[in-house]
CSV table of C-alpha atoms and ligand atoms in Angstrom, one decimal:
chain,number,residue,atom,x,y,z
A,1,MET,CA,116.5,119.7,101.0
A,2,SER,CA,119.3,120.4,98.4
A,3,GLU,CA,121.0,116.9,98.3
A,4,THR,CA,119.1,113.7,98.0
A,5,PRO,CA,119.9,111.2,100.7
A,6,LYS,CA,121.4,108.0,100.2
A,7,LEU,CA,120.0,104.8,101.4
A,8,SER,CA,122.5,102.1,102.3
A,9,ASN,CA,122.1,98.4,101.1
A,10,ASP,CA,122.3,97.0,104.8
A,11,CYS,CA,119.0,98.8,105.3
A,12,PHE,CA,117.2,95.8,104.1
A,13,ALA,CA,118.9,93.1,106.3
A,14,LEU,CA,116.7,91.0,108.5
A,15,PRO,CA,117.8,89.6,111.5
A,16,GLU,CA,119.9,86.4,111.5
A,17,GLY,CA,118.1,83.0,111.8
A,18,VAL,CA,114.8,84.1,110.7
A,19,SER,CA,113.3,81.7,108.1
A,20,TRP,CA,109.7,82.9,107.7
A,21,THR,CA,109.3,86.4,108.6
A,22,PRO,CA,105.7,87.4,110.1
A,23,VAL,CA,104.3,90.3,108.0
A,24,ASP,CA,104.4,92.7,111.0
A,25,GLU,CA,108.1,92.2,111.3
A,26,ALA,CA,108.8,92.4,107.7
A,27,LEU,CA,106.8,96.0,108.0
A,28,GLU,CA,108.8,97.0,110.9
A,29,ASN,CA,111.9,96.3,109.1
A,30,LEU,CA,111.0,98.2,106.2
A,31,ARG,CA,109.8,101.0,108.0
A,32,GLY,CA,113.2,101.2,109.8
A,33,SER,CA,114.9,101.5,106.4
A,34,ALA,CA,112.7,103.9,104.8
A,35,ARG,CA,114.1,107.5,104.4
A,36,GLN,CA,112.9,110.5,102.3
A,37,VAL,CA,114.6,110.8,99.1
A,38,THR,CA,112.6,113.3,97.3
A,39,GLN,CA,113.6,117.1,97.1
A,40,SER,CA,111.3,119.9,97.4
A,41,GLU,CA,109.9,122.8,95.2
A,42,THR,CA,107.6,125.7,95.6
A,43,LEU,CA,104.3,125.5,93.9
A,44,GLY,CA,101.1,127.8,93.8
A,45,VAL,CA,98.0,126.4,95.8
A,46,LEU,CA,96.3,125.5,92.4
A,47,GLN,CA,99.1,123.3,91.4
A,48,ALA,CA,99.8,121.6,94.6
A,49,GLY,CA,96.8,119.2,95.0
A,50,GLY,CA,97.9,115.7,95.7
A,51,ARG,CA,101.5,116.7,96.5
A,52,ILE,CA,103.3,116.1,99.9
A,53,LEU,CA,103.9,119.1,102.2
A,54,ALA,CA,107.6,119.6,102.8
A,55,GLU,CA,107.0,122.0,105.6
A,56,ASN,CA,104.4,122.6,108.1
A,57,VAL,CA,102.3,125.6,106.9
A,58,THR,CA,101.2,128.5,109.2
A,59,ALA,CA,98.2,130.7,108.5
A,60,ARG,CA,99.1,134.0,106.9
A,61,ARG,CA,95.7,135.4,107.9
A,62,ALA,CA,92.8,134.6,110.4
A,63,ASN,CA,89.6,133.0,109.2
A,64,PRO,CA,87.2,134.8,109.3
A,65,PRO,CA,89.6,137.8,108.7
A,66,TYR,CA,86.8,140.1,110.1
A,67,GLU,CA,83.8,139.7,112.1
A,68,ASN,CA,80.7,138.9,110.0
A,69,SER,CA,77.3,137.9,109.7
A,70,ALA,CA,76.3,134.2,109.7
A,71,MET,CA,72.7,135.1,108.6
A,72,ASP,CA,70.8,137.3,106.4
A,73,GLY,CA,69.0,139.6,108.7
A,74,TYR,CA,69.5,142.8,110.6
A,75,GLY,CA,72.3,144.1,112.7
A,76,PHE,CA,71.9,146.4,116.0
A,77,ALA,CA,73.4,146.9,119.2
A,78,ASN,CA,71.6,144.5,121.5
A,79,ILE,CA,69.8,145.3,124.8
A,80,GLU,CA,68.7,142.1,126.6
A,81,THR,CA,65.1,143.0,127.6
A,82,ASP,CA,62.0,140.9,127.8
A,83,GLY,CA,59.9,143.1,125.6
A,84,GLU,CA,59.4,143.2,121.9
A,85,ARG,CA,61.9,145.7,120.0
A,86,VAL,CA,61.1,148.1,117.3
A,87,LEU,CA,64.1,149.6,115.5
A,88,PRO,CA,64.2,151.8,112.6
A,89,LEU,CA,66.6,151.1,109.8
A,90,VAL,CA,69.6,153.2,108.8
A,91,ASP,CA,69.7,154.2,105.2
A,92,GLY,CA,72.0,151.6,103.5
A,93,ARG,CA,73.3,148.2,104.2
A,94,SER,CA,76.2,145.6,104.7
A,95,ALA,CA,76.6,142.9,102.1
A,96,ALA,CA,79.4,140.4,101.6
A,97,GLY,CA,82.4,142.3,99.7
A,98,ALA,CA,80.4,145.7,100.3
A,99,PRO,CA,80.6,146.9,103.9
A,100,TYR,CA,78.8,149.7,105.4
A,101,LEU,CA,81.4,152.1,106.5
A,102,GLU,CA,79.6,154.2,108.9
A,103,THR,CA,78.6,153.5,112.6
A,104,VAL,CA,75.1,152.3,113.2
A,105,PRO,CA,73.5,154.5,115.9
A,106,ALA,CA,72.3,152.9,119.2
A,107,GLY,CA,68.7,152.2,118.8
A,108,MET,CA,68.8,151.8,115.1
A,109,ALA,CA,69.3,148.6,112.7
A,110,ILE,CA,70.9,147.9,109.6
A,111,ARG,CA,70.2,145.5,106.8
A,112,ILE,CA,73.0,142.9,106.7
A,113,LEU,CA,73.7,139.9,104.4
A,114,THR,CA,75.4,136.6,105.2
A,115,GLY,CA,79.2,137.1,105.1
A,116,ALA,CA,79.0,140.8,105.3
A,117,LYS,CA,81.4,142.6,107.6
A,118,ILE,CA,79.7,143.7,111.0
A,119,PRO,CA,79.7,147.6,110.9
A,120,ALA,CA,80.7,149.6,113.8
A,121,GLY,CA,77.9,150.1,116.4
A,122,VAL,CA,76.5,146.3,115.7
A,123,ASP,CA,77.0,143.5,118.1
A,124,THR,CA,74.0,141.3,117.4
A,125,VAL,CA,72.1,140.0,114.2
A,126,VAL,CA,68.6,138.9,114.0
A,127,MET,CA,67.7,136.6,111.3
A,128,GLN,CA,65.3,138.0,108.7
A,129,GLU,CA,62.9,135.1,109.3
A,130,ASP,CA,62.4,136.3,112.8
A,131,VAL,CA,61.7,139.9,111.9
A,132,ALA,CA,58.6,141.8,110.7
A,133,LEU,CA,59.4,144.4,108.3
A,134,ASP,CA,57.1,147.4,108.7
A,135,GLY,CA,58.2,150.2,106.4
A,136,ASP,CA,61.6,151.6,107.3
A,137,ARG,CA,61.6,149.7,110.9
A,138,ILE,CA,61.8,146.2,112.0
A,139,ARG,CA,60.2,144.5,114.8
A,140,PHE,CA,61.1,141.3,116.6
A,141,GLY,CA,60.6,139.4,119.9
A,142,ALA,CA,62.7,139.3,122.9
A,143,GLY,CA,65.3,136.7,123.9
A,144,LEU,CA,68.1,137.4,121.5
A,145,LYS,CA,71.7,137.0,123.1
A,146,THR,CA,74.1,139.5,122.5
A,147,GLY,CA,76.5,138.2,119.7
A,148,ALA,CA,73.8,136.1,118.2
A,149,ASN,CA,74.4,135.2,114.5
A,150,ILE,CA,77.9,136.9,114.3
A,151,ARG,CA,81.0,134.8,113.4
A,152,PRO,CA,83.9,136.2,115.6
A,153,LEU,CA,87.1,137.1,113.7
A,154,GLY,CA,89.5,134.0,113.8
A,155,GLU,CA,86.9,131.6,115.2
A,156,ASP,CA,88.2,129.1,112.7
A,157,VAL,CA,91.9,129.8,112.2
A,158,THR,CA,94.0,132.5,113.9
A,159,ALA,CA,96.8,134.2,112.0
A,160,GLY,CA,100.2,132.4,112.5
A,161,GLN,CA,98.4,129.2,113.8
A,162,ASP,CA,99.6,125.8,112.3
A,163,ILE,CA,97.2,124.6,109.9
A,164,LEU,CA,98.9,121.6,108.1
A,165,PRO,CA,101.8,119.4,109.0
A,166,ALA,CA,104.9,118.4,106.7
A,167,GLY,CA,104.0,115.1,105.2
A,168,ARG,CA,100.5,115.6,104.7
A,169,VAL,CA,99.1,114.7,101.2
A,170,LEU,CA,97.3,117.8,100.1
A,171,GLN,CA,93.5,117.1,99.7
A,172,PRO,CA,91.0,119.3,98.0
A,173,GLN,CA,89.8,120.5,101.3
A,174,ASP,CA,93.2,121.5,102.3
A,175,LEU,CA,93.5,123.8,99.2
A,176,GLY,CA,90.4,125.5,100.4
A,177,LEU,CA,91.9,125.9,103.8
A,178,LEU,CA,95.1,127.2,102.6
A,179,ALA,CA,93.3,129.8,100.4
A,180,ALA,CA,91.2,130.8,103.5
A,181,ALA,CA,94.3,131.3,105.5
A,182,GLY,CA,95.8,133.5,102.7
A,183,VAL,CA,98.6,130.9,101.9
A,184,ASP,CA,99.2,131.2,98.1
A,185,ARG,CA,102.3,129.0,97.8
A,186,VAL,CA,103.5,125.9,99.4
A,187,ARG,CA,106.7,124.1,99.6
A,188,VAL,CA,105.9,120.4,98.5
A,189,CYS,CA,108.0,117.4,97.7
A,190,LYS,CA,108.8,116.6,94.0
A,191,PRO,CA,106.9,113.6,93.0
A,192,LEU,CA,108.8,110.2,93.7
A,193,ARG,CA,109.8,108.5,90.4
A,194,VAL,CA,108.7,105.0,90.7
A,195,GLY,CA,110.0,102.6,88.0
A,196,VAL,CA,108.1,99.6,87.1
A,197,LEU,CA,109.8,96.8,85.3
A,198,SER,CA,108.3,93.4,84.3
A,199,THR,CA,110.3,90.3,84.0
A,200,GLY,CA,109.7,87.0,82.2
A,201,ASP,CA,110.4,85.2,78.8
A,202,GLU,CA,106.5,84.5,78.6
A,203,LEU,CA,105.5,88.1,78.7
A,204,ARG,CA,104.1,90.1,75.7
A,205,GLN,CA,102.9,93.6,76.0
A,206,VAL,CA,99.3,94.7,75.2
A,207,GLY,CA,99.1,95.3,71.6
A,208,GLU,CA,101.6,92.9,70.5
A,209,GLN,CA,100.9,89.5,68.9
A,210,ALA,CA,101.0,86.7,71.6
A,211,GLU,CA,102.1,83.2,70.8
A,212,PRO,CA,100.0,80.2,72.5
A,213,HIS,CA,103.0,79.8,75.2
A,214,GLN,CA,102.9,83.6,76.1
A,215,ILE,CA,100.9,85.6,78.3
A,216,TYR,CA,100.2,89.4,78.5
A,217,ASP,CA,102.0,91.4,81.0
A,218,SER,CA,99.6,92.5,83.6
A,219,ASN,CA,101.7,93.8,86.0
A,220,ARG,CA,103.2,96.6,84.3
A,221,PRO,CA,99.6,98.5,83.6
A,222,MET,CA,98.6,97.4,86.9
A,223,LEU,CA,101.4,99.0,89.0
A,224,LEU,CA,101.9,101.7,86.7
A,225,GLU,CA,98.4,103.0,87.4
A,226,LEU,CA,98.9,102.2,91.1
A,227,VAL,CA,101.8,104.5,91.3
A,228,ARG,CA,99.9,107.2,89.6
A,229,ARG,CA,96.9,106.9,91.9
A,230,TRP,CA,99.4,107.3,94.7
A,231,GLY,CA,100.5,110.5,93.5
A,232,MET,CA,103.8,109.3,92.5
A,233,GLU,CA,105.5,109.7,89.0
A,234,PRO,CA,105.3,106.3,87.2
A,235,VAL,CA,108.3,105.7,85.1
A,236,ASP,CA,107.8,102.9,82.6
A,237,LEU,CA,110.8,100.7,82.4
A,238,GLY,CA,109.3,98.3,80.1
A,239,HIS,CA,110.0,94.5,80.2
A,240,ALA,CA,113.2,92.4,80.5
A,241,GLY,CA,113.5,88.8,79.4
A,242,ASP,CA,114.8,86.1,81.5
A,243,ASP,CA,118.4,86.7,80.9
A,244,ALA,CA,121.0,87.9,83.6
A,245,GLU,CA,122.6,90.5,81.2
A,246,VAL,CA,119.2,91.9,79.9
A,247,VAL,CA,118.0,92.2,83.7
A,248,HIS,CA,121.4,93.9,84.8
A,249,ASP,CA,121.3,96.5,81.8
A,250,ALA,CA,117.4,97.1,82.6
A,251,LEU,CA,118.4,97.8,86.3
A,252,ASP,CA,121.2,100.0,85.4
A,253,ARG,CA,118.6,102.0,83.4
A,254,ALA,CA,116.3,102.0,86.0
A,255,ALA,CA,118.6,103.4,88.5
A,256,GLU,CA,119.4,106.5,86.2
A,257,THR,CA,115.6,107.3,85.6
A,258,ALA,CA,113.8,106.5,88.9
A,259,ASP,CA,114.2,107.1,92.7
A,260,VAL,CA,113.0,103.5,93.4
A,261,VAL,CA,112.2,100.7,91.3
A,262,LEU,CA,109.4,98.1,91.4
A,263,THR,CA,110.0,94.9,89.5
A,264,THR,CA,107.7,91.7,89.2
A,265,GLY,CA,108.8,88.2,88.5
A,266,GLY,CA,111.9,86.6,89.0
A,267,ALA,CA,112.2,87.4,92.7
A,268,SER,CA,112.6,83.6,94.1
A,269,ALA,CA,115.6,81.6,94.2
A,270,GLY,CA,114.9,79.4,90.9
A,271,ASP,CA,116.8,79.0,87.7
A,272,GLU,CA,115.1,81.8,85.9
A,273,ASP,CA,114.7,84.2,88.9
A,274,HIS,CA,116.9,86.7,87.4
A,275,ILE,CA,116.1,89.9,89.6
A,276,SER,CA,117.1,88.0,92.9
A,277,ALA,CA,120.2,86.5,90.8
A,278,ALA,CA,121.2,90.0,89.6
A,279,LEU,CA,120.9,91.4,93.1
A,280,ARG,CA,122.8,88.6,94.4
A,281,LYS,CA,125.5,88.8,91.9
A,282,ALA,CA,125.9,92.5,92.8
A,283,GLY,CA,125.9,91.5,96.4
A,284,VAL,CA,123.0,93.4,97.4
A,285,LEU,CA,120.3,90.8,97.7
A,286,ASN,CA,118.0,90.6,100.7
A,287,LEU,CA,115.7,87.8,100.0
A,288,TRP,CA,112.7,88.0,102.6
A,289,ARG,CA,110.6,85.0,103.1
A,290,VAL,CA,107.5,86.7,104.3
A,291,ALA,CA,104.7,84.4,106.0
A,292,ILE,CA,102.1,85.7,103.7
A,293,LYS,CA,99.5,84.4,101.3
A,294,PRO,CA,99.5,85.3,98.4
A,295,GLY,CA,103.1,86.3,97.9
A,296,ARG,CA,106.5,84.7,98.0
A,297,PRO,CA,109.7,86.0,98.6
A,298,LEU,CA,110.5,89.8,98.3
A,299,ALA,CA,113.7,90.5,96.6
A,300,LEU,CA,115.1,93.8,98.2
A,301,GLY,CA,118.5,95.5,97.2
A,302,MET,CA,120.2,98.7,96.3
A,303,TRP,CA,121.1,99.1,92.7
A,304,ASN,CA,123.5,102.0,92.2
A,305,GLY,CA,121.9,103.8,95.2
A,306,VAL,CA,118.4,103.1,94.1
A,307,PRO,CA,116.1,100.8,96.2
A,308,VAL,CA,114.7,97.7,94.1
A,309,PHE,CA,111.7,96.2,95.4
A,310,GLY,CA,111.3,92.9,93.9
A,311,LEU,CA,107.7,91.7,93.9
A,312,PRO,CA,106.3,88.3,93.1
A,313,GLY,CA,105.3,87.9,89.4
A,314,ASN,CA,101.9,86.4,90.0
A,315,PRO,CA,99.6,89.5,89.7
A,316,VAL,CA,97.6,88.8,92.7
A,317,ALA,CA,100.5,88.6,94.8
A,318,ALA,CA,102.2,91.4,93.0
A,319,LEU,CA,99.1,93.6,93.8
A,320,THR,CA,98.8,92.4,97.3
A,321,CYS,CA,102.5,93.0,98.2
A,322,ALA,CA,102.5,96.3,96.6
A,323,LEU,CA,99.6,97.3,98.7
A,324,LEU,CA,100.9,96.0,102.0
A,325,PHE,CA,104.8,96.4,101.7
A,326,ALA,CA,105.4,98.8,98.8
A,327,ARG,CA,102.7,101.5,99.6
A,328,PRO,CA,104.2,102.5,103.0
A,329,TYR,CA,107.7,102.4,102.0
A,330,LEU,CA,107.3,104.6,98.9
A,331,SER,CA,105.1,106.8,100.9
A,332,VAL,CA,108.2,107.7,103.2
A,333,LEU,CA,110.7,107.9,100.3
A,334,ALA,CA,108.2,110.5,98.8
A,335,GLY,CA,108.4,112.7,102.1
A,336,GLY,CA,105.0,111.4,103.4
A,337,ALA,CA,104.1,109.3,106.3
A,338,TRP,CA,104.5,105.5,106.9
A,339,LEU,CA,101.0,104.3,106.3
A,340,THR,CA,99.1,101.7,108.1
A,341,PRO,CA,95.8,100.9,106.5
A,342,ARG,CA,92.9,100.8,108.8
A,343,PRO,CA,90.4,97.9,108.7
A,344,LEU,CA,86.7,97.7,109.0
A,345,ILE,CA,85.5,95.0,111.4
A,346,LEU,CA,82.6,93.4,109.7
A,347,PRO,CA,80.6,90.1,109.6
A,348,ALA,CA,82.1,87.3,107.5
A,349,ALA,CA,79.6,86.0,104.7
A,350,PHE,CA,81.8,83.1,104.5
A,351,SER,CA,83.4,80.3,106.3
A,352,LYS,CA,86.9,79.0,106.2
A,353,ASN,CA,89.3,76.9,108.1
A,354,LYS,CA,92.5,78.8,108.1
A,355,LYS,CA,95.9,76.8,109.3
A,356,ALA,CA,98.6,78.6,111.4
A,357,GLY,CA,101.9,79.8,109.9
A,358,ARG,CA,101.3,82.8,107.6
A,359,ARG,CA,98.9,85.7,107.1
A,360,GLU,CA,96.5,85.3,104.5
A,361,TYR,CA,94.7,88.1,102.4
A,362,LEU,CA,91.6,87.1,100.5
A,363,ARG,CA,89.9,89.0,97.7
A,364,ALA,CA,86.7,90.4,99.2
A,365,ARG,CA,83.9,92.6,98.9
A,366,LEU,CA,81.1,94.0,100.9
A,367,ASN,CA,77.5,92.7,100.1
A,368,ASP,CA,74.2,94.6,100.4
A,369,ALA,CA,73.8,93.2,103.8
A,370,GLY,CA,77.1,94.8,105.0
A,371,SER,CA,78.7,91.5,105.2
A,372,VAL,CA,82.2,90.3,103.6
A,373,GLU,CA,82.0,87.9,100.8
A,374,VAL,CA,85.2,86.4,99.6
A,375,TYR,CA,86.1,85.3,96.1
A,376,HIS,CA,85.1,81.6,95.0
A,377,SER,CA,88.6,80.7,94.4
A,378,GLU,CA,91.9,81.5,96.2
A,379,GLY,CA,93.9,80.5,93.1
A,380,SER,CA,96.4,83.2,92.8
A,381,GLY,CA,96.6,83.2,89.2
A,382,ARG,CA,93.0,84.4,89.2
A,383,ILE,CA,93.4,87.9,88.1
A,384,SER,CA,89.5,88.6,87.6
A,385,GLY,CA,89.1,88.1,91.5
A,386,LEU,CA,91.1,91.2,91.9
A,387,SER,CA,88.5,93.3,89.9
A,388,TRP,CA,85.7,91.3,91.4
A,389,ALA,CA,86.8,92.5,94.9
A,390,ASP,CA,86.7,95.9,96.4
A,391,GLY,CA,89.2,95.1,99.0
A,392,LEU,CA,90.9,92.3,101.0
A,393,VAL,CA,90.2,90.4,104.1
A,394,GLU,CA,93.0,89.6,106.4
A,395,LEU,CA,93.3,86.5,108.3
A,396,GLU,CA,95.6,86.5,111.3
A,397,ASP,CA,98.9,84.8,111.4
A,398,GLY,CA,97.7,82.0,113.6
A,399,ALA,CA,95.0,79.3,112.8
A,400,ARG,CA,91.5,80.8,112.5
A,401,GLN,CA,88.0,79.1,112.1
A,402,VAL,CA,85.6,81.6,110.4
A,403,SER,CA,82.1,81.0,110.5
A,404,GLU,CA,79.6,83.1,109.0
A,405,GLY,CA,78.7,86.1,111.0
A,406,ASP,CA,82.0,86.1,112.6
A,407,PRO,CA,83.7,89.5,112.7
A,408,VAL,CA,86.7,89.8,110.0
A,409,ARG,CA,89.2,92.5,109.1
A,410,PHE,CA,88.3,94.0,105.9
A,411,TYR,CA,90.4,96.5,104.2
A,412,PRO,CA,88.6,98.3,101.2
A,413,TYR,CA,91.0,99.1,98.6
A,414,SER,CA,90.5,102.9,99.4
A,415,ALA,CA,92.4,102.0,102.9
A,416,PHE,CA,95.4,101.3,100.4
A,417,GLY,CA,94.9,104.4,98.4
A,418,ILE,CA,93.0,103.1,95.6
B,1,AMP,P1,107.9,84.4,88.4
B,1,AMP,O1,107.6,85.1,89.8
B,1,AMP,O2,108.6,84.9,87.3
B,1,AMP,O3,108.1,83.0,88.7
B,1,AMP,O4,106.3,84.3,87.9
B,1,AMP,C1,105.2,83.8,88.7
B,1,AMP,C2,103.9,83.7,87.9
B,1,AMP,O5,103.5,84.9,87.6
B,1,AMP,C3,104.2,82.9,86.5
B,1,AMP,O6,103.1,82.1,86.2
B,1,AMP,C4,104.3,84.2,85.7
B,1,AMP,O7,104.1,83.9,84.3
B,1,AMP,C5,103.5,85.2,86.3
B,1,AMP,N1,103.8,86.4,85.9
B,1,AMP,C6,104.9,87.1,86.1
B,1,AMP,N2,105.0,88.4,85.6
B,1,AMP,C7,104.0,88.4,85.0
B,1,AMP,C8,103.3,89.8,84.4
B,1,AMP,N3,103.9,90.8,84.5
B,1,AMP,N4,101.9,89.7,84.0
B,1,AMP,C9,101.2,88.5,84.3
B,1,AMP,N5,101.7,87.5,84.9
B,1,AMP,C10,102.9,87.4,85.3
B,2,MG,MG1,109.4,84.7,85.8
């Protein structure tokens, strides 16, 4: 791809008349608006781990590329008989990387090692454990099928076969497959540059002196690391105070250095909600009132052609909304698939009476019995609960009475790529 596609602002528009948008509907809308914005480049296989494939990859070579032995043993031309067989050995052997280049005569056998090329004249291998070695001849029992202990050429992959699809995030095992298939370079997407901006007059940065009325900025370290874990390029946009002009300038800077921007704080409709105010003033605000707890409105808009994803300021809500909404959206922008996390259905180790109206996510973890515990407090300012947890429990939009032992949907953090 030579040109970066543009996203238009109306991509974030929600249908008219919707007040509280269910999570699934918000996700569908986001999905409909997400387009790849990254360009591609060619990298060596050793450099490509964690990148997203920009093209389907086909095998340049079969795996295995030659018929070879699955065992250490002896190769020969089989005759399926009922009797014991005694075969003299040829002088020489076939080892991995050191093939035997002559033909093994009928009625003779050859020493052969795992991974070695099958020499001409051999169609069967008997494993060494099943053989009695008697000077320069071997003796073994009946019943060996022709072709035993031989890996056929191309039994795993044939040359020209599709092996990995565009959009695939290259895993360690994929690099092994690429190498086996003779692929040394791949076309991959350049990393998505994700800007992270915190807002709020109360924030100080780690390492700075904080006054009693100030708090440390938790969201920026958290989200920068999250983005890094997702294989994207974090762009630290620092922190903007609650000032319309400062936020405006910060967004201008953001749009120059990032492909997409995650902001936290100031996303509601209050006096000091300067992210939504700046987007509104520029005529690009879409305020999504998503029926979710924890979480408040998401402020979405295009700033100079760059999507701005305004997350709630509260760190618990910021992380939850980043995992649920930002992750699949950013994945598509990066050139990957829309990601839908898969829950585990596990027994609850808690009880709860949940009212209808919005979906809830509780900080949760597995106990030794394989049941799901939830954090003792749902207070959304309790950041420590995020670290206590190893995932989130999802309680559906409608009312739900959960008793101990009831099945609940548990998403380990790993389901969100962390
Ligand atoms: P806001 O969305 O700006 O109204 O912020 C909601 C709550 O989250 C307030 O209590 C803020 O102080 C807090 N908050 C906002 N940004 C951060 C941040 N980066 N780190 C920690 N807390 C934050
Ligand atoms: Mg604020």
